[in-house]
């Protein structure tokens, strides 16, 4: 029986992996510009971290988690997102006292049991930033501006930023009551999920995608009508600062985001370049999460973005597969040539050159074909003559130009500038 990968979990093959490497490098570059440092939490956490942190009433926790018992019967979960893990690490490693203000970023796979479709899979990848330890609205704006800079760097157009404030825990309570009052006359006609959400957390009704619920959602009250003075001031300041930076946004009073930990600012960035699954990234403040996870009362703000969608756009934009080149291919003829090639390749690789040679006993012609396929920049034929004279002809493939070279790693390095790593 031939095995297949698990549904919704894809292999990233070498041609595509080149795009991933480049995307990751760009994310790291922009994170560095804003002084965010990388954190790499594990992929598996105690289930309770997510059920408490993200919220038991959310779709992510309710329907989408890969949860399993370990051999001792403890319930573990493959992380569906990374904010809860980052905050757990922040608390666990005593950052709360050592250096409570932290700007962190991560890149890695997440797991959600969703219906796989274009740009949506069960193992998918997110990058994200978390700025923990300040209530300053300028930090909300820094995080948004980082997201914007990244999209700009990647050349993504047609961006639009949806923004809202859902206020603090006390505001949520008032807003929930207002939503219950609004939905009460209609709830019997709404979907089963919404009927459950009505009791658990009516904010989640606003995320419902079911057609039958949309007319009731459309005229629901907005969250900004229920903000306390502090939260309203915070939101005003965020908008002022965005205006100052020239970052356009649209306030969407129904934007609540699918996870329970959000407070105050929430936002989503979409791109016209993306098509149906147009959400590039989403985030917001989570001023109660550190405390919920067992740390001191510490605010935070961040976002997470999907990488599969960015890769789709990057791939579509470049018609050709990204070129994979090596510096030098050594064509070998006979045992002496091969011994010399093994020796030289070892030395040259040590000097930073990417070098390859044949390992399948192929003919001269087939080795030449292989060199072309690998887009080798230079070629060197090594046979008995070369092994004896310790001299060879280095051919630059693009120009066809040949130069004589003494066959030592040192001499060859004088002729070839390595491609940057
Ligand atoms: P969330 O963590 O749900 O706020 O999602 C943040 C971003 O991650 C979304 O805007 C998407 O770009 C991406 N994303 C979420 N779920 C998936 C998935 N199943 N497959 C691919 N990308 C996803």
Short mmCIF file of C-alpha atoms in Angstrom, two decimals, residues 13-20 22 311 314-325 373 375:
data_model
loop_
_atom_site.label_atom_id
_atom_site.label_comp_id
_atom_site.label_asym_id
_atom_site.label_seq_id
_atom_site.Cartn_x
_atom_site.Cartn_y
_atom_site.Cartn_z
CA UNK A 13 8.51 20.31 -1.88
CA UNK A 14 11.91 21.87 -2.68
CA UNK A 15 10.70 24.25 -5.44
CA UNK A 16 8.11 25.69 -3.08
CA UNK A 17 10.37 25.55 -0.03
CA UNK A 18 12.58 28.21 -1.67
CA UNK A 19 9.64 30.63 -1.39
CA UNK A 20 9.14 29.72 2.25
CA UNK A 22 12.55 33.77 1.40
CA UNK A 311 3.11 31.91 -0.56
CA UNK A 314 4.30 35.14 -4.16
CA UNK A 315 4.17 32.05 -6.40
CA UNK A 316 1.48 33.45 -8.68
CA UNK A 317 3.42 36.67 -9.11
CA UNK A 318 6.56 34.98 -10.34
CA UNK A 319 5.77 32.96 -13.43
CA UNK A 320 8.95 30.94 -13.22
CA UNK A 321 9.98 28.73 -10.37
CA UNK A 322 12.57 30.50 -8.26
CA UNK A 323 15.97 29.61 -9.59
CA UNK A 324 18.05 27.19 -7.61
CA UNK A 325 21.72 27.50 -8.56
CA UNK A 373 19.82 21.08 -14.81
CA UNK A 375 22.18 25.68 -13.31
#
